[in-house]
Short mmCIF file of C-alpha atoms and ligand atoms in Angstrom, two decimals:
data_model
loop_
_atom_site.label_atom_id
_atom_site.label_comp_id
_atom_site.label_asym_id
_atom_site.label_seq_id
_atom_site.Cartn_x
_atom_site.Cartn_y
_atom_site.Cartn_z
CA UNK A 1 -106.70 74.74 42.17
CA UNK A 2 -103.00 74.08 41.04
CA UNK A 3 -102.07 72.40 37.58
CA UNK A 4 -101.97 68.23 38.68
CA UNK A 5 -97.94 67.78 38.47
CA UNK A 6 -97.54 70.77 40.27
CA UNK A 7 -99.04 68.74 43.43
CA UNK A 8 -97.60 65.80 42.39
CA UNK A 9 -94.71 64.81 45.61
CA UNK A 10 -92.11 63.29 42.62
CA UNK A 11 -90.07 60.63 44.45
CA UNK A 12 -88.57 58.98 41.12
CA UNK A 13 -87.07 62.68 40.65
CA UNK A 14 -85.95 63.22 44.26
CA UNK A 15 -85.12 59.52 44.37
CA UNK A 16 -82.36 60.29 41.18
CA UNK A 17 -81.47 63.44 42.80
CA UNK A 18 -79.91 61.44 46.16
CA UNK A 19 -78.85 58.38 44.32
CA UNK A 20 -76.42 60.83 42.45
CA UNK A 21 -75.38 62.40 45.93
CA UNK A 22 -74.94 58.96 46.84
CA UNK A 23 -72.54 58.13 44.02
CA UNK A 24 -70.72 60.85 44.20
CA UNK A 25 -69.72 59.67 48.46
CA UNK A 26 -69.16 56.76 47.08
CA UNK A 27 -66.39 57.78 44.27
CA UNK A 28 -64.97 59.80 47.56
CA UNK A 29 -64.99 57.96 49.84
CA UNK A 30 -63.47 55.40 47.64
CA UNK A 31 -60.15 57.88 46.20
CA UNK A 32 -60.33 58.92 50.33
CA UNK A 33 -60.39 55.29 52.34
CA UNK A 34 -60.44 53.10 49.54
CA UNK A 35 -63.50 51.44 51.10
CA UNK A 36 -66.78 50.71 48.99
CA UNK A 37 -69.72 50.31 50.83
CA UNK A 38 -71.51 46.96 50.61
CA UNK A 39 -74.86 45.54 51.17
CA UNK A 40 -75.92 42.18 52.04
CA UNK A 41 -79.67 40.43 51.02
CA UNK A 42 -80.79 37.47 52.38
CA UNK A 43 -84.04 35.96 49.73
CA UNK A 44 -85.29 33.30 51.15
CA UNK A 45 -88.02 31.79 49.32
CA UNK A 46 -89.01 32.53 45.62
CA UNK A 47 -92.52 35.77 46.39
CA UNK A 48 -92.09 36.99 42.48
CA UNK A 49 -92.72 40.61 44.78
CA UNK A 50 -89.76 39.64 47.15
CA UNK A 51 -88.23 38.58 44.07
CA UNK A 52 -88.42 41.66 42.30
CA UNK A 53 -87.74 44.01 45.44
CA UNK A 54 -84.77 42.39 45.98
CA UNK A 55 -83.62 42.72 41.94
CA UNK A 56 -84.20 46.42 42.55
CA UNK A 57 -81.92 47.36 45.60
CA UNK A 58 -79.52 45.62 43.83
CA UNK A 59 -79.69 47.42 39.95
CA UNK A 60 -79.56 50.77 43.05
CA UNK A 61 -76.28 49.45 44.50
CA UNK A 62 -74.81 48.90 40.88
CA UNK A 63 -75.56 51.55 40.00
CA UNK A 64 -73.84 53.79 43.01
CA UNK A 65 -70.75 51.97 43.04
CA UNK A 66 -71.54 49.61 45.23
CA UNK A 67 -70.73 46.07 46.70
CA UNK A 68 -73.20 43.95 46.93
CA UNK A 69 -74.30 40.73 47.38
CA UNK A 70 -77.51 38.08 48.10
CA UNK A 71 -78.20 35.06 49.76
CA UNK A 72 -80.77 33.26 48.30
CA UNK A 73 -81.91 30.45 50.36
CA UNK A 74 -84.79 27.91 49.89
CA UNK A 75 -88.27 27.93 51.43
CA UNK A 76 -87.32 24.84 53.31
CA UNK A 77 -84.00 26.80 54.88
CA UNK A 78 -83.61 26.48 58.75
CA UNK A 79 -83.64 28.79 60.98
CA UNK A 80 -80.24 27.68 61.84
CA UNK A 81 -78.49 28.20 58.50
CA UNK A 82 -80.31 31.52 58.17
CA UNK A 83 -79.10 32.26 62.16
CA UNK A 84 -75.71 31.37 60.57
CA UNK A 85 -75.51 33.14 57.39
CA UNK A 86 -76.25 36.27 59.66
CA UNK A 87 -73.26 35.98 61.61
CA UNK A 88 -71.25 35.38 59.26
CA UNK A 89 -72.54 39.13 57.79
CA UNK A 90 -71.80 40.53 60.50
CA UNK A 91 -68.62 39.44 60.82
CA UNK A 92 -67.94 40.03 57.33
CA UNK A 93 -66.30 42.79 57.33
CA UNK A 94 -67.32 43.59 53.37
CA UNK A 95 -70.14 44.11 54.47
CA UNK A 96 -71.53 47.34 56.15
CA UNK A 97 -75.57 47.13 55.20
CA UNK A 98 -77.43 43.73 55.87
CA UNK A 99 -81.05 43.11 54.79
CA UNK A 100 -83.70 40.74 55.19
CA UNK A 101 -86.17 40.83 52.89
CA UNK A 102 -89.56 40.17 54.37
CA UNK A 103 -92.22 37.91 55.08
CA UNK A 104 -90.54 35.28 55.49
CA UNK A 105 -91.83 31.90 55.88
CA UNK A 106 -93.83 30.72 59.57
CA UNK A 107 -91.53 28.49 60.53
CA UNK A 108 -88.80 30.90 60.70
CA UNK A 109 -88.27 33.02 63.66
CA UNK A 110 -88.14 36.63 62.19
CA UNK A 111 -88.11 39.03 65.72
CA UNK A 112 -84.83 36.23 66.57
CA UNK A 113 -82.95 36.89 63.80
CA UNK A 114 -83.60 40.46 63.13
CA UNK A 115 -82.43 41.33 66.38
CA UNK A 116 -78.95 38.77 65.78
CA UNK A 117 -78.01 41.56 63.38
CA UNK A 118 -75.89 43.56 64.54
CA UNK A 119 -76.96 46.79 64.67
CA UNK A 120 -74.82 48.92 63.39
CA UNK A 121 -75.19 46.43 60.04
CA UNK A 122 -78.69 47.33 60.72
CA UNK A 123 -79.66 49.71 57.05
CA UNK A 124 -83.36 48.63 57.34
CA UNK A 125 -83.93 49.65 61.02
CA UNK A 126 -85.38 46.70 62.49
CA UNK A 127 -83.32 46.03 64.90
CA UNK A 128 -84.65 46.70 68.47
CA UNK A 129 -81.32 48.56 69.30
CA UNK A 130 -82.29 50.92 66.34
CA UNK A 131 -86.48 50.95 67.13
CA UNK A 132 -85.98 51.98 70.72
CA UNK A 133 -83.54 55.34 69.42
CA UNK A 134 -86.45 55.89 66.81
CA UNK A 135 -88.52 55.94 69.09
CA UNK A 136 -86.54 58.38 71.77
CA UNK A 137 -85.49 60.51 69.14
CA UNK A 138 -82.05 59.54 68.29
CA UNK A 139 -79.76 59.25 65.77
CA UNK A 140 -79.70 55.05 64.49
CA UNK A 141 -80.71 53.60 62.18
CA UNK A 142 -84.61 54.58 60.08
CA UNK A 143 -86.76 51.78 58.47
CA UNK A 144 -86.46 53.24 54.63
CA UNK A 145 -90.06 53.81 53.63
CA UNK A 146 -91.13 56.13 56.29
CA UNK A 147 -87.56 57.39 56.16
CA UNK A 148 -88.11 58.33 52.26
CA UNK A 149 -91.32 59.81 52.99
CA UNK A 150 -90.01 62.47 55.59
CA UNK A 151 -87.62 63.01 52.83
CA UNK A 152 -89.97 64.00 50.07
CA UNK A 153 -91.80 65.87 52.35
CA UNK A 154 -88.96 68.02 53.17
CA UNK A 155 -88.15 68.20 49.02
CA UNK A 156 -91.15 70.23 48.97
CA UNK A 157 -91.10 72.24 52.12
CA UNK A 158 -93.71 70.42 54.02
CA UNK A 159 -93.44 70.93 57.37
CA UNK A 160 -95.44 68.47 59.89
CA UNK A 161 -94.95 70.62 62.81
CA UNK A 162 -98.45 70.99 64.56
CA UNK A 163 -100.09 69.04 61.77
CA UNK A 164 -102.73 66.05 62.20
CA UNK A 165 -101.73 63.82 60.55
CA UNK A 166 -103.16 60.15 60.72
CA UNK A 167 -101.29 57.08 59.76
CA UNK A 168 -103.20 53.68 58.34
CA UNK A 169 -101.17 50.75 59.11
CA UNK A 170 -99.58 49.72 62.00
CA UNK A 171 -97.25 48.01 60.68
CA UNK A 172 -93.68 47.44 62.18
CA UNK A 173 -92.00 48.28 58.96
CA UNK A 174 -94.37 51.52 58.17
CA UNK A 175 -97.20 52.66 60.07
CA UNK A 176 -95.49 52.70 63.68
CA UNK A 177 -91.48 54.19 62.52
CA UNK A 178 -94.07 56.82 60.62
CA UNK A 179 -96.00 57.95 63.40
CA UNK A 180 -92.54 57.97 65.21
CA UNK A 181 -91.10 60.07 62.47
CA UNK A 182 -94.15 62.59 62.47
CA UNK A 183 -93.88 62.33 66.04
CA UNK A 184 -90.37 62.89 66.82
CA UNK A 185 -91.12 66.22 63.97
CA UNK A 186 -93.84 67.69 65.96
CA UNK A 187 -97.11 66.56 63.90
CA UNK A 188 -100.28 65.69 66.23
CA UNK A 189 -100.11 61.72 65.42
CA UNK A 190 -103.40 59.55 64.91
CA UNK A 191 -102.29 55.60 64.19
CA UNK A 192 -106.03 53.68 62.44
CA UNK A 193 -105.14 50.44 61.87
CA UNK A 194 -107.56 46.90 60.97
CA UNK A 195 -110.06 47.05 63.95
CA UNK A 196 -110.56 51.28 63.87
CA UNK A 197 -114.31 52.11 64.07
CA UNK A 198 -114.97 54.17 60.87
CA UNK A 199 -111.90 54.93 59.31
CA UNK A 200 -113.41 58.01 57.57
CA UNK A 201 -114.26 60.43 61.83
CA UNK A 202 -110.16 59.90 61.50
CA UNK A 203 -109.71 60.60 58.33
CA UNK A 204 -111.66 63.89 57.33
CA UNK A 205 -109.59 65.35 60.28
CA UNK A 206 -106.66 65.03 58.88
CA UNK A 207 -103.94 67.88 57.46
CA UNK A 208 -102.17 64.10 56.07
CA UNK A 209 -103.58 61.00 55.48
CA UNK A 210 -100.32 58.23 55.59
CA UNK A 211 -101.55 55.13 54.45
CA UNK A 212 -99.87 51.76 53.71
CA UNK A 213 -101.77 48.53 53.77
CA UNK A 214 -102.02 47.21 50.51
CA UNK A 215 -105.70 47.61 50.83
CA UNK A 216 -106.62 49.35 46.96
CA UNK A 217 -109.28 52.41 46.86
CA UNK A 218 -109.32 52.33 50.69
CA UNK A 219 -109.02 55.86 50.50
CA UNK A 220 -111.78 57.80 49.14
CA UNK A 221 -112.36 61.15 48.31
CA UNK A 222 -115.10 61.46 50.17
CA UNK A 223 -112.68 60.80 52.94
CA UNK A 224 -110.87 63.46 53.50
CA UNK A 225 -110.95 67.67 53.09
CA UNK A 226 -109.61 70.28 50.84
CA UNK A 227 -106.69 70.49 50.37
CA UNK A 228 -105.18 67.48 52.38
CA UNK A 229 -101.57 65.76 51.61
CA UNK A 230 -102.29 62.13 51.06
CA UNK A 231 -98.66 60.21 51.13
CA UNK A 232 -99.50 56.67 49.30
CA UNK A 233 -97.03 53.54 50.41
CA UNK A 234 -99.22 50.89 49.27
CA UNK A 235 -98.91 48.71 46.70
CA UNK A 236 -100.75 46.42 45.30
CA UNK A 237 -101.87 44.25 41.61
CA UNK A 238 -104.74 45.16 39.82
CA UNK A 239 -106.73 41.27 38.43
CA UNK A 240 -105.02 43.72 35.44
CA UNK A 241 -102.29 43.57 36.83
CA UNK A 242 -101.36 46.96 37.19
CA UNK A 243 -99.67 48.28 40.22
CA UNK A 244 -102.09 50.74 42.03
CA UNK A 245 -102.08 52.12 45.78
CA UNK A 246 -104.49 52.27 48.32
CA UNK A 247 -105.64 55.61 47.53
CA UNK A 248 -108.16 56.64 44.59
CA UNK A 249 -106.08 58.37 42.76
CA UNK A 250 -108.40 59.87 40.48
CA UNK A 251 -110.67 61.26 41.93
CA UNK A 252 -108.47 61.98 45.54
CA UNK A 253 -106.08 63.95 43.75
CA UNK A 254 -108.91 66.90 42.72
CA UNK A 255 -109.27 67.16 46.45
CA UNK A 256 -105.96 67.01 47.86
CA UNK A 257 -102.94 70.18 47.65
CA UNK A 258 -99.74 67.39 47.21
CA UNK A 259 -100.16 63.87 46.30
CA UNK A 260 -98.10 60.94 46.00
CA UNK A 261 -98.74 58.87 43.48
CA UNK A 262 -98.05 55.09 43.38
CA UNK A 263 -96.53 53.20 42.03
CA UNK A 264 -93.86 56.44 41.92
CA UNK A 265 -93.71 58.35 45.24
CA UNK A 266 -92.40 56.62 47.88
CA UNK A 267 -91.66 52.98 46.18
CA UNK A 268 -88.54 54.66 44.59
CA UNK A 269 -87.98 57.01 47.71
CA UNK A 270 -87.90 53.88 50.27
CA UNK A 271 -84.86 52.62 48.26
CA UNK A 272 -82.93 55.52 47.95
CA UNK A 273 -82.63 55.81 51.85
CA UNK A 274 -81.93 51.86 51.47
CA UNK A 275 -78.60 53.67 49.91
CA UNK A 276 -78.29 55.98 51.57
CA UNK A 277 -78.47 54.63 55.22
CA UNK A 278 -76.18 52.02 53.58
CA UNK A 279 -73.50 54.87 53.14
CA UNK A 280 -73.85 55.93 56.33
CA UNK A 281 -73.15 52.21 57.52
CA UNK A 282 -70.23 52.74 55.26
CA UNK A 283 -68.76 55.89 56.12
CA UNK A 284 -69.29 54.48 60.43
CA UNK A 285 -67.27 51.09 59.99
CA UNK A 286 -64.43 53.77 58.11
CA UNK A 287 -63.96 56.07 60.58
CA UNK A 288 -63.99 52.54 63.37
CA UNK A 289 -61.53 50.78 61.07
CA UNK A 290 -59.33 54.39 60.48
CA UNK A 291 -59.06 55.04 64.70
CA UNK A 292 -58.44 51.24 65.50
CA UNK A 293 -55.23 51.83 62.72
CA UNK A 294 -54.17 54.89 64.44
CA UNK A 295 -53.83 53.08 67.80
N1 LIG B 1 -90.63 43.79 52.65
C1 LIG B 1 -91.56 44.85 52.63
N2 LIG B 1 -91.12 45.96 52.27
C2 LIG B 1 -89.36 45.95 53.35
C3 LIG B 1 -88.48 46.52 53.77
O1 LIG B 1 -88.32 48.03 53.76
N3 LIG B 1 -87.29 46.43 54.30
C4 LIG B 1 -87.17 44.70 54.10
N4 LIG B 1 -86.31 43.87 54.36
N5 LIG B 1 -88.36 43.85 53.62
C5 LIG B 1 -89.41 44.71 53.60
#
């Protein structure tokens, strides 16, 4: 059995490395074409978790030298007012990436807003255009959390080809794009969700379990086989205020060959991938602008 340190998939460490690279590229972009990558975030309402995530994203933008702006809107804002802001951001040449922090209040049509974002600025990868490109294994913007998981696996030389991967959770943000990425990388993929009968039957067969549903201790030691790889995408707060994942880390880590802690695993990677996607958008926009100048 390896020492625990040897089996931790350390998202904090990798995210710092990625941030460093993004920061270096930002300097290069600024000196070669005078462009500063820009991210606009739309935050609606007072949800403390959303506000905390947006704050972390803003700080990360500052660290790498991006321009960033947050449009904070009251809970009672109308659909039309948010739509107007998105159209303005689509047309703003200082903005390369647009992120609408989810979830939105129930009176808002989230799908309509996501579809309004210019797909070339869709750094969250939630627009159906980018979803379609992901499913067909074409280049595009990929949702940050599952993209971060793939980067983490790559960093630790974990090849998913031919592996039995069980994704627990079928959300548009995490589960579905996670499954698509794994499938594109030639894994055998099962998606389990709230209506899955006998979750354990599925997870016991998995070489890799990826769980992101926000249920504390959903994955326990008896549900996984020896040497399983565990990717914990969940984040919840206990009654005592401690942040924890979906996996009983203490006991499951004894059986696993690799495991992500939560917090400190996938979370930091999500932010690193947002930076990386925004840089990608900025480079595409810079190339388009220089083409236009040449014409
Ligand atoms: N809410 C929870 N996760 C995410 C995310 O990755 N992007 C956005 N926009 N909202 C979220």
